Tab-separated table of C-alpha atoms in Angstrom:
chain	number	residue	atom	x	y	z
A	1425	MET	CA	-75.150	-93.456	-173.528
A	1426	LYS	CA	-78.790	-92.853	-174.278
A	1427	SER	CA	-79.880	-94.349	-170.966
A	1428	ARG	CA	-77.668	-91.973	-168.961
A	1429	ILE	CA	-79.224	-88.898	-170.557
A	1430	ALA	CA	-82.697	-90.326	-170.042
A	1431	ALA	CA	-81.873	-90.922	-166.392
A	1432	ASN	CA	-80.771	-87.310	-165.990
A	1433	PHE	CA	-84.059	-86.181	-167.511
A	1434	ALA	CA	-86.016	-88.331	-165.075
A	1435	ILE	CA	-84.078	-86.889	-162.145
A	1436	THR	CA	-84.694	-83.383	-163.425
A	1437	PHE	CA	-88.439	-83.688	-163.632
A	1438	GLU	CA	-89.264	-86.087	-160.822
A	1439	ARG	CA	-86.967	-85.279	-157.909
A	1440	ARG	CA	-88.458	-83.664	-154.834
A	1441	SER	CA	-86.536	-82.228	-151.886
A	1442	PHE	CA	-87.447	-81.161	-148.390
A	1443	TRP	CA	-88.847	-77.647	-148.399
A	1444	THR	CA	-86.836	-74.759	-147.045
A	1445	ALA	CA	-87.771	-71.516	-145.363
A	1446	ALA	CA	-89.076	-68.908	-147.793
A	1447	ILE	CA	-86.202	-66.512	-147.397
A	1448	GLY	CA	-84.107	-64.875	-150.080
A	1449	PHE	CA	-80.438	-65.663	-149.430
A	1450	PHE	CA	-77.432	-64.440	-151.316
A	1451	LEU	CA	-73.795	-65.342	-151.009
A	1452	LEU	CA	-71.179	-62.823	-152.047
A	1453	GLY	CA	-67.546	-63.833	-151.661
A	1454	SER	CA	-67.466	-65.834	-148.446
A	1455	ALA	CA	-70.253	-63.990	-146.615
A	1456	LEU	CA	-73.752	-65.438	-146.363
A	1457	ALA	CA	-76.536	-62.919	-145.934
A	1458	ALA	CA	-80.304	-63.334	-145.723
A	1459	GLY	CA	-83.100	-60.867	-146.229
A	1460	ARG	CA	-86.745	-61.848	-146.305
A	1461	ALA	CA	-88.562	-60.297	-149.238
A	1462	ASP	CA	-91.346	-58.821	-147.099
A	1463	THR	CA	-91.927	-55.983	-149.555
A	1464	ALA	CA	-92.001	-58.212	-152.629
A	1465	LEU	CA	-95.164	-58.028	-154.683
A	1466	THR	CA	-97.222	-61.170	-155.160
A	1467	ILE	CA	-98.465	-61.166	-158.733
A	1468	LYS	CA	-101.203	-63.353	-160.143
A	1469	PRO	CA	-101.356	-64.472	-163.777
A	1470	THR	CA	-103.322	-62.448	-166.295
A	1471	HIS	CA	-104.159	-65.498	-168.427
A	1472	VAL	CA	-104.080	-69.277	-168.033
A	1473	PHE	CA	-103.797	-71.442	-171.147
A	1474	THR	CA	-104.951	-75.063	-170.918
A	1475	GLY	CA	-104.913	-77.867	-173.449
A	1476	HIS	CA	-101.863	-79.991	-172.771
A	1477	THR	CA	-102.593	-83.398	-171.260
A	1478	ASP	CA	-99.281	-83.708	-169.413
A	1479	GLU	CA	-96.790	-81.344	-167.815
A	1480	VAL	CA	-95.480	-78.389	-169.799
A	1481	THR	CA	-91.709	-78.612	-170.191
A	1482	ALA	CA	-90.854	-75.795	-172.631
A	1483	VAL	CA	-92.182	-72.322	-173.502
A	1484	ALA	CA	-91.050	-69.626	-175.935
A	1485	PHE	CA	-92.421	-66.245	-177.006
A	1486	ALA	CA	-92.747	-65.681	-180.737
A	1487	PRO	CA	-90.923	-62.670	-182.202
A	1488	GLY	CA	-93.169	-59.676	-181.660
A	1489	GLY	CA	-94.747	-61.190	-178.548
A	1490	ALA	CA	-98.287	-61.704	-179.877
A	1491	ARG	CA	-98.010	-65.489	-179.717
A	1492	PHE	CA	-96.075	-68.156	-177.878
A	1493	ALA	CA	-95.344	-71.860	-178.175
A	1494	SER	CA	-95.389	-74.563	-175.522
A	1495	GLY	CA	-94.024	-78.099	-175.453
A	1496	SER	CA	-95.042	-80.923	-173.181
A	1497	LYS	CA	-94.545	-84.433	-171.938
A	1498	ASP	CA	-97.654	-85.203	-173.992
A	1499	ASN	CA	-95.237	-85.094	-176.984
A	1500	THR	CA	-96.973	-82.116	-178.614
A	1501	VAL	CA	-96.023	-78.549	-179.464
A	1502	ARG	CA	-98.843	-76.016	-179.269
A	1503	LEU	CA	-99.110	-72.499	-180.644
A	1504	TRP	CA	-101.202	-69.894	-178.796
A	1505	GLU	CA	-102.641	-66.440	-179.492
A	1506	ILE	CA	-102.155	-64.299	-176.399
A	1507	SER	CA	-104.892	-61.703	-176.985
A	1508	THR	CA	-107.663	-64.286	-177.391
A	1509	GLY	CA	-106.248	-67.227	-175.431
A	1510	GLU	CA	-106.919	-69.391	-178.480
A	1511	GLU	CA	-104.901	-72.493	-179.240
A	1512	LEU	CA	-103.994	-71.925	-182.891
A	1513	GLU	CA	-102.204	-75.164	-183.711
A	1514	THR	CA	-101.256	-78.487	-182.192
A	1515	TYR	CA	-98.114	-79.913	-183.764
A	1516	GLN	CA	-97.788	-83.671	-183.439
A	1517	GLY	CA	-95.004	-85.985	-184.451
A	1518	HIS	CA	-92.599	-86.272	-181.546
A	1519	THR	CA	-92.765	-89.692	-179.943
A	1520	ARG	CA	-91.332	-88.653	-176.578
A	1521	PRO	CA	-91.497	-85.496	-174.416
A	1522	VAL	CA	-90.625	-82.129	-175.899
A	1523	THR	CA	-87.706	-80.614	-173.981
A	1524	SER	CA	-87.002	-77.300	-175.704
A	1525	LEU	CA	-88.280	-74.715	-178.192
A	1526	ALA	CA	-86.679	-71.950	-180.238
A	1527	TYR	CA	-88.051	-69.497	-182.780
A	1528	SER	CA	-86.128	-68.414	-185.840
A	1529	ARG	CA	-86.818	-64.946	-187.225
A	1530	LYS	CA	-85.594	-66.277	-190.547
A	1531	ASP	CA	-88.453	-67.828	-192.550
A	1532	ASN	CA	-90.845	-67.829	-189.539
A	1533	LEU	CA	-89.794	-71.205	-188.180
A	1534	LEU	CA	-90.301	-72.904	-184.821
A	1535	LEU	CA	-87.868	-75.619	-183.754
A	1536	SER	CA	-88.540	-78.247	-181.094
A	1537	GLY	CA	-86.113	-80.632	-179.407
A	1538	SER	CA	-87.283	-83.890	-177.898
A	1539	MET	CA	-86.329	-86.919	-175.887
A	1540	ASP	CA	-86.995	-88.912	-179.064
A	1541	GLY	CA	-83.597	-87.731	-180.332
A	1542	THR	CA	-84.915	-85.403	-183.033
A	1543	ILE	CA	-85.244	-81.715	-183.754
A	1544	ARG	CA	-88.346	-80.833	-185.747
A	1545	VAL	CA	-88.554	-77.691	-187.849
A	1546	TRP	CA	-92.108	-76.356	-188.110
A	1547	ASP	CA	-92.891	-73.834	-190.861
A	1548	LEU	CA	-95.469	-71.524	-189.289
A	1549	ASP	CA	-96.546	-70.207	-192.697
A	1550	SER	CA	-97.251	-73.632	-194.158
A	1551	ASP	CA	-99.233	-76.781	-193.463
A	1552	ASP	CA	-96.343	-78.910	-194.707
A	1553	LEU	CA	-94.994	-81.658	-192.500
A	1554	PRO	CA	-91.981	-80.595	-190.432
A	1555	ARG	CA	-88.433	-81.276	-191.456
A	1556	ILE	CA	-86.818	-83.713	-189.038
A	1557	PHE	CA	-83.193	-83.590	-187.936
A	1558	ILE	CA	-82.005	-86.949	-186.608
A	1559	GLY	CA	-78.682	-87.130	-184.803
A	1560	ALA	CA	-77.072	-90.129	-183.132
A	1561	GLY	CA	-80.298	-91.127	-181.388
A	1562	ASP	CA	-79.521	-89.603	-177.995
A	1563	PRO	CA	-82.236	-87.439	-176.417
A	1564	VAL	CA	-82.079	-83.760	-177.332
A	1565	MET	CA	-82.233	-81.997	-173.969
A	1566	ASP	CA	-81.980	-78.350	-175.071
A	1567	ILE	CA	-81.534	-76.267	-178.213
A	1568	ALA	CA	-80.144	-72.784	-178.890
A	1569	MET	CA	-80.750	-70.673	-182.004
A	1570	SER	CA	-78.121	-68.522	-183.691
A	1571	ALA	CA	-78.891	-64.825	-184.119
A	1572	ASP	CA	-79.320	-65.100	-187.880
A	1573	GLY	CA	-81.586	-68.132	-187.595
A	1574	THR	CA	-79.386	-70.341	-189.766
A	1575	HIS	CA	-77.903	-72.636	-187.108
A	1576	VAL	CA	-79.140	-74.419	-184.004
A	1577	LEU	CA	-77.065	-76.041	-181.262
A	1578	ALA	CA	-78.418	-79.252	-179.760
A	1579	ALA	CA	-77.414	-80.501	-176.300
A	1580	SER	CA	-77.300	-84.270	-176.106
A	1581	HIS	CA	-74.296	-86.547	-175.625
A	1582	GLY	CA	-71.921	-83.716	-176.389
A	1583	PHE	CA	-73.503	-81.083	-178.632
A	1584	GLN	CA	-74.037	-80.548	-182.326
A	1585	ASP	CA	-74.224	-77.529	-184.627
A	1586	TRP	CA	-76.984	-78.038	-187.210
A	1587	SER	CA	-77.429	-76.032	-190.402
A	1588	ILE	CA	-81.155	-75.321	-190.516
A	1589	ASP	CA	-81.230	-74.706	-194.270
A	1590	GLU	CA	-79.279	-77.860	-195.127
A	1591	GLY	CA	-80.568	-80.087	-192.320
A	1592	VAL	CA	-77.111	-81.476	-191.611
A	1593	ILE	CA	-74.679	-81.394	-188.702
A	1594	LYS	CA	-71.931	-78.937	-189.588
A	1595	GLN	CA	-69.846	-79.748	-186.533
A	1596	SER	CA	-70.038	-82.123	-183.578
A	1597	TYR	CA	-68.517	-81.265	-180.213
A	1598	SER	CA	-67.556	-84.071	-177.869
A	1599	ALA	CA	-67.755	-81.871	-174.752
A	1600	ASN	CA	-65.338	-84.347	-173.153
A	1601	GLY	CA	-67.977	-87.055	-173.481
A	1602	ALA	CA	-70.460	-85.258	-171.236
A	1603	ASP	CA	-74.197	-85.901	-171.187
A	1604	LEU	CA	-75.639	-82.405	-171.491
A	1605	LEU	CA	-78.916	-81.024	-170.146
A	1606	SER	CA	-78.647	-77.379	-171.196
A	1607	ILE	CA	-77.035	-75.155	-173.819
A	1608	CYS	CA	-76.974	-71.499	-174.858
A	1609	TYR	CA	-74.837	-69.193	-176.976
A	1610	THR	CA	-72.793	-66.306	-175.649
A	1611	PRO	CA	-74.037	-62.939	-176.985
A	1612	ASP	CA	-71.270	-62.842	-179.617
A	1613	TYR	CA	-72.118	-66.413	-180.729
A	1614	LYS	CA	-68.454	-67.423	-180.593
A	1615	GLN	CA	-68.873	-69.618	-177.505
A	1616	ALA	CA	-71.483	-71.871	-175.924
A	1617	LEU	CA	-72.345	-72.522	-172.287
A	1618	THR	CA	-73.439	-76.049	-171.405
A	1619	GLY	CA	-74.906	-77.634	-168.292
A	1620	GLY	CA	-73.854	-81.227	-167.710
A	1621	GLY	CA	-75.231	-84.240	-165.925
A	1622	ASP	CA	-72.008	-84.312	-163.908
A	1623	GLY	CA	-72.955	-81.130	-162.000
A	1624	ALA	CA	-70.652	-78.800	-163.932
A	1625	ALA	CA	-71.314	-76.024	-166.423
A	1626	ARG	CA	-68.700	-75.352	-169.071
A	1627	LEU	CA	-67.930	-72.518	-171.448
A	1628	TRP	CA	-66.714	-73.742	-174.835
A	1629	ASN	CA	-64.906	-72.012	-177.659
A	1630	LEU	CA	-66.689	-73.179	-180.807
A	1631	ASN	CA	-63.966	-72.854	-183.420
A	1632	PRO	CA	-61.962	-74.849	-182.637
A	1633	GLU	CA	-63.600	-76.731	-179.760
A	1634	LYS	CA	-61.919	-75.916	-176.474
A	1635	GLU	CA	-63.108	-75.810	-172.880
A	1636	SER	CA	-62.550	-72.228	-171.789
A	1637	LEU	CA	-64.006	-72.252	-168.264
A	1638	ARG	CA	-65.564	-74.790	-165.926
A	1639	PHE	CA	-68.095	-73.914	-163.228
A	1640	SER	CA	-68.382	-76.587	-160.534
A	1641	GLY	CA	-70.344	-76.737	-157.310
A	1642	HIS	CA	-73.792	-78.156	-157.978
A	1643	PRO	CA	-74.370	-81.606	-156.430
A	1644	ASP	CA	-76.457	-82.799	-159.369
A	1645	GLY	CA	-76.959	-82.295	-163.104
A	1646	VAL	CA	-77.098	-78.648	-164.194
A	1647	ARG	CA	-80.678	-78.324	-165.402
A	1648	ARG	CA	-80.291	-74.812	-166.801
A	1649	ALA	CA	-77.265	-72.690	-167.678
A	1650	ARG	CA	-77.917	-69.246	-169.121
A	1651	ILE	CA	-75.841	-66.135	-169.877
A	1652	SER	CA	-76.811	-62.528	-169.191
A	1653	PRO	CA	-77.367	-60.355	-172.295
A	1654	ASP	CA	-74.151	-58.409	-171.651
A	1655	GLY	CA	-72.147	-61.640	-171.580
A	1656	LYS	CA	-70.679	-61.011	-168.134
A	1657	ILE	CA	-72.663	-63.406	-165.927
A	1658	ALA	CA	-73.692	-67.055	-166.122
A	1659	ALA	CA	-76.554	-68.419	-164.021
A	1660	THR	CA	-76.911	-72.137	-163.259
A	1661	CYS	CA	-79.326	-74.335	-161.325
A	1662	CYS	CA	-80.009	-77.997	-160.575
A	1663	TRP	CA	-82.612	-80.195	-158.866
A	1664	GLY	CA	-80.078	-81.406	-156.314
A	1665	ASP	CA	-80.258	-78.222	-154.237
A	1666	ASN	CA	-82.260	-75.013	-154.098
A	1667	PHE	CA	-79.404	-72.662	-154.972
A	1668	VAL	CA	-78.993	-70.652	-158.135
A	1669	ARG	CA	-75.358	-69.803	-158.692
A	1670	LEU	CA	-74.106	-66.742	-160.570
A	1671	TRP	CA	-70.634	-66.859	-162.119
A	1672	ASP	CA	-68.211	-64.286	-163.477
A	1673	LEU	CA	-67.580	-65.261	-167.106
A	1674	THR	CA	-64.177	-63.571	-167.083
A	1675	THR	CA	-62.700	-65.266	-164.021
A	1676	GLY	CA	-64.922	-68.332	-163.722
A	1677	LYS	CA	-65.533	-67.580	-160.043
A	1678	GLU	CA	-68.884	-67.879	-158.282
A	1679	THR	CA	-69.966	-64.361	-157.319
A	1680	LEU	CA	-73.490	-64.763	-155.992
A	1681	ARG	CA	-75.603	-67.593	-154.626
A	1682	LEU	CA	-79.363	-67.203	-154.474
A	1683	MET	CA	-81.797	-69.298	-152.462
A	1684	GLY	CA	-85.405	-68.368	-152.967
A	1685	ASP	CA	-88.783	-69.936	-152.331
A	1686	ALA	CA	-88.461	-73.232	-154.239
A	1687	ASP	CA	-87.136	-76.412	-152.644
A	1688	ALA	CA	-85.369	-77.169	-155.934
A	1689	VAL	CA	-84.758	-75.118	-159.069
A	1690	ALA	CA	-85.540	-76.418	-162.558
A	1691	CYS	CA	-85.519	-73.310	-164.715
A	1692	LEU	CA	-84.295	-69.733	-164.919
A	1693	ALA	CA	-84.221	-66.842	-167.371
A	1694	PHE	CA	-82.568	-63.439	-167.638
A	1695	SER	CA	-84.600	-60.425	-168.704
A	1696	PRO	CA	-83.560	-58.826	-172.025
A	1697	ASP	CA	-81.846	-55.972	-170.159
A	1698	GLY	CA	-80.081	-58.382	-167.791
A	1699	LYS	CA	-81.327	-56.632	-164.656
A	1700	THR	CA	-83.823	-59.295	-163.625
A	1701	LEU	CA	-83.557	-63.046	-163.166
A	1702	LEU	CA	-86.463	-65.483	-162.938
A	1703	THR	CA	-86.032	-68.734	-161.007
A	1704	ALA	CA	-88.567	-71.482	-160.367
A	1705	GLY	CA	-88.921	-75.164	-159.721
A	1706	GLY	CA	-90.342	-77.184	-156.863
A	1707	LYS	CA	-92.848	-76.520	-154.133
A	1708	ILE	CA	-92.536	-73.618	-151.729
A	1709	ALA	CA	-92.357	-73.486	-147.951
A	1710	SER	CA	-95.496	-74.021	-145.901
A	1711	ASP	CA	-95.626	-70.428	-144.660
A	1712	LEU	CA	-96.236	-69.261	-148.239
A	1713	LYS	CA	-98.973	-71.771	-149.024
A	1714	SER	CA	-101.515	-69.118	-148.096
A	1715	LEU	CA	-100.981	-68.022	-151.700
A	1716	ASP	CA	-103.005	-71.106	-152.670
A	1717	PRO	CA	-104.146	-73.054	-149.581
A	1718	ASN	CA	-105.921	-75.704	-151.676
A	1719	ALA	CA	-102.841	-76.615	-153.678
A	1720	GLU	CA	-101.033	-79.830	-152.842
A	1721	ASN	CA	-97.713	-78.622	-154.183
A	1722	VAL	CA	-97.959	-74.870	-154.752
A	1723	ALA	CA	-95.025	-73.207	-156.499
A	1724	VAL	CA	-94.022	-69.641	-157.260
A	1725	ILE	CA	-91.623	-67.983	-159.666
A	1726	ASP	CA	-89.137	-65.718	-157.908
A	1727	VAL	CA	-88.268	-62.424	-159.596
A	1728	TRP	CA	-84.776	-61.316	-158.547
A	1729	SER	CA	-82.844	-58.100	-158.865
A	1730	VAL	CA	-79.477	-59.200	-160.230
A	1731	ALA	CA	-77.793	-56.115	-158.752
A	1732	THR	CA	-78.991	-56.627	-155.167
A	1733	GLY	CA	-79.656	-60.367	-154.953
A	1734	LYS	CA	-83.118	-59.643	-153.558
A	1735	ILE	CA	-86.525	-61.014	-154.530
A	1736	THR	CA	-88.616	-58.118	-155.849
A	1737	ALA	CA	-91.760	-60.061	-156.780
A	1738	ARG	CA	-93.326	-63.506	-156.727
A	1739	LEU	CA	-95.458	-64.904	-159.525
A	1740	ALA	CA	-98.016	-67.117	-157.781
A	1741	GLY	CA	-100.536	-69.366	-159.480
A	1742	HIS	CA	-99.049	-72.725	-160.444
A	1743	SER	CA	-100.441	-75.626	-158.434
A	1744	GLY	CA	-97.443	-77.824	-159.167
A	1745	TYR	CA	-93.753	-77.412	-159.825
A	1746	VAL	CA	-92.578	-75.128	-162.640
A	1747	ASP	CA	-90.471	-76.540	-165.484
A	1748	ALA	CA	-90.120	-73.614	-167.894
A	1749	VAL	CA	-90.061	-69.802	-167.878
A	1750	ALA	CA	-89.429	-67.204	-170.578
A	1751	PHE	CA	-89.401	-63.421	-170.933
A	1752	SER	CA	-91.030	-61.490	-173.755
A	1753	THR	CA	-88.580	-59.508	-175.885
A	1754	ASP	CA	-89.612	-56.244	-174.194
A	1755	GLY	CA	-89.138	-57.782	-170.733
A	1756	LYS	CA	-92.629	-56.811	-169.589
A	1757	ARG	CA	-94.273	-60.224	-169.662
A	1758	VAL	CA	-93.426	-63.760	-168.591
A	1759	ILE	CA	-94.794	-67.149	-169.588
A	1760	SER	CA	-94.356	-70.290	-167.514
A	1761	GLY	CA	-95.353	-73.935	-167.633
A	1762	GLY	CA	-95.198	-76.869	-165.295
A	1763	SER	CA	-96.628	-80.048	-163.852
A	1764	ASP	CA	-100.168	-78.638	-163.600
A	1765	LYS	CA	-100.308	-78.939	-167.439
A	1766	ALA	CA	-101.038	-75.221	-167.878
A	1767	VAL	CA	-99.178	-72.219	-169.257
A	1768	ARG	CA	-99.542	-68.951	-167.379
A	1769	LEU	CA	-98.964	-65.413	-168.605
A	1770	TRP	CA	-97.767	-62.725	-166.213
A	1771	THR	CA	-97.384	-58.970	-166.545
A	1772	LEU	CA	-94.489	-57.626	-164.501
A	1773	PRO	CA	-94.717	-54.330	-162.607
A	1774	GLN	CA	-92.670	-51.579	-164.174
A	1775	PRO	CA	-90.071	-49.727	-162.066
A	1776	PRO	CA	-91.626	-46.787	-160.189
A	1777	SER	CA	-90.726	-43.295	-161.251
A	1778	LYS	CA	-87.939	-41.644	-159.273
A	1779	GLY	CA	-89.108	-40.722	-155.796
A	1780	ALA	CA	-92.323	-42.739	-155.997
A	1781	PRO	CA	-93.107	-44.957	-152.968
A	1782	ARG	CA	-92.650	-48.670	-153.433
A	1783	ARG	CA	-95.828	-50.753	-153.550
A	1784	THR	CA	-96.139	-53.622	-151.122
A	1785	ALA	CA	-99.680	-54.795	-151.766
A	1786	ASP	CA	-100.511	-57.826	-153.867
A	1787	ALA	CA	-101.270	-57.123	-157.495
A	1788	ALA	CA	-104.922	-56.981	-158.388
A	1789	GLU	CA	-106.453	-59.892	-160.245
């Protein structure tokens, strides 16, 4: 069981595909349309944070947005101050790559999931050693925090609901025996969306466990499955193709299919208002390598309008594929990490005032 999850992880982070033309596609119903994002801004990072010795696989903004955490294949979790660029702490203890991070507003905690099969609970106000949650030994591929900060879901072989205060599993979910790569709560915290190694995403009722909807179509393991803040849309991606699929959470039907600049998609994130979607992953097409002509495997993060299915901006700066992206709570900033071992901070352009002309020039450094 453990080996199958590990294999899915290896596929997720090592697979490369043939590049595709840098065109924004979207599929609505049965019609395929394409519109090149010629007017999309190209935005460069405002800060680059270095220190990890292997690829960055997880990022998370701290509540308030003044700091963020990053996790890596170097088995460490690092805490950063945004205003100074200073690395505040390096948390060691995981024996295999860190896959996921989540902050809890309760008690100022940071949780990290790892391929070593543990979740570690770091008290940011203390120098004490972390508490360690040990499940069945299967790799923890993703974690999701409850709104009140008292529970965390862990995606592994099936998924588990941990009580953070007690450090025990309150309930285990078989998920039909699936090896899971991704998990998140619905906004009401009554259901969970999982991405499986079998290429399907599933929506689960949590009490009692019941598969509510299944979303099939990806040819490979679903690397990320996330839900819009209003609870109406699910977005999924995998390394097996370069499509991001959007699904109606009421009907279970695919409503939109996005194909952006990456040859494969490893990560995605909705903005807090649900109007914007970030997608990123592998290298981009050769006609966009002018963004960084010296890069061997340049990658960008596509910024999509959920309403139109169009790319509105590109975040350019990573010299390798991108594994992790996250929005700040105000939706104005983005952090990302990837195979170049760095974390980058981006400031997104704000919508122009009504009647103002749309900018088409690259953002200033």
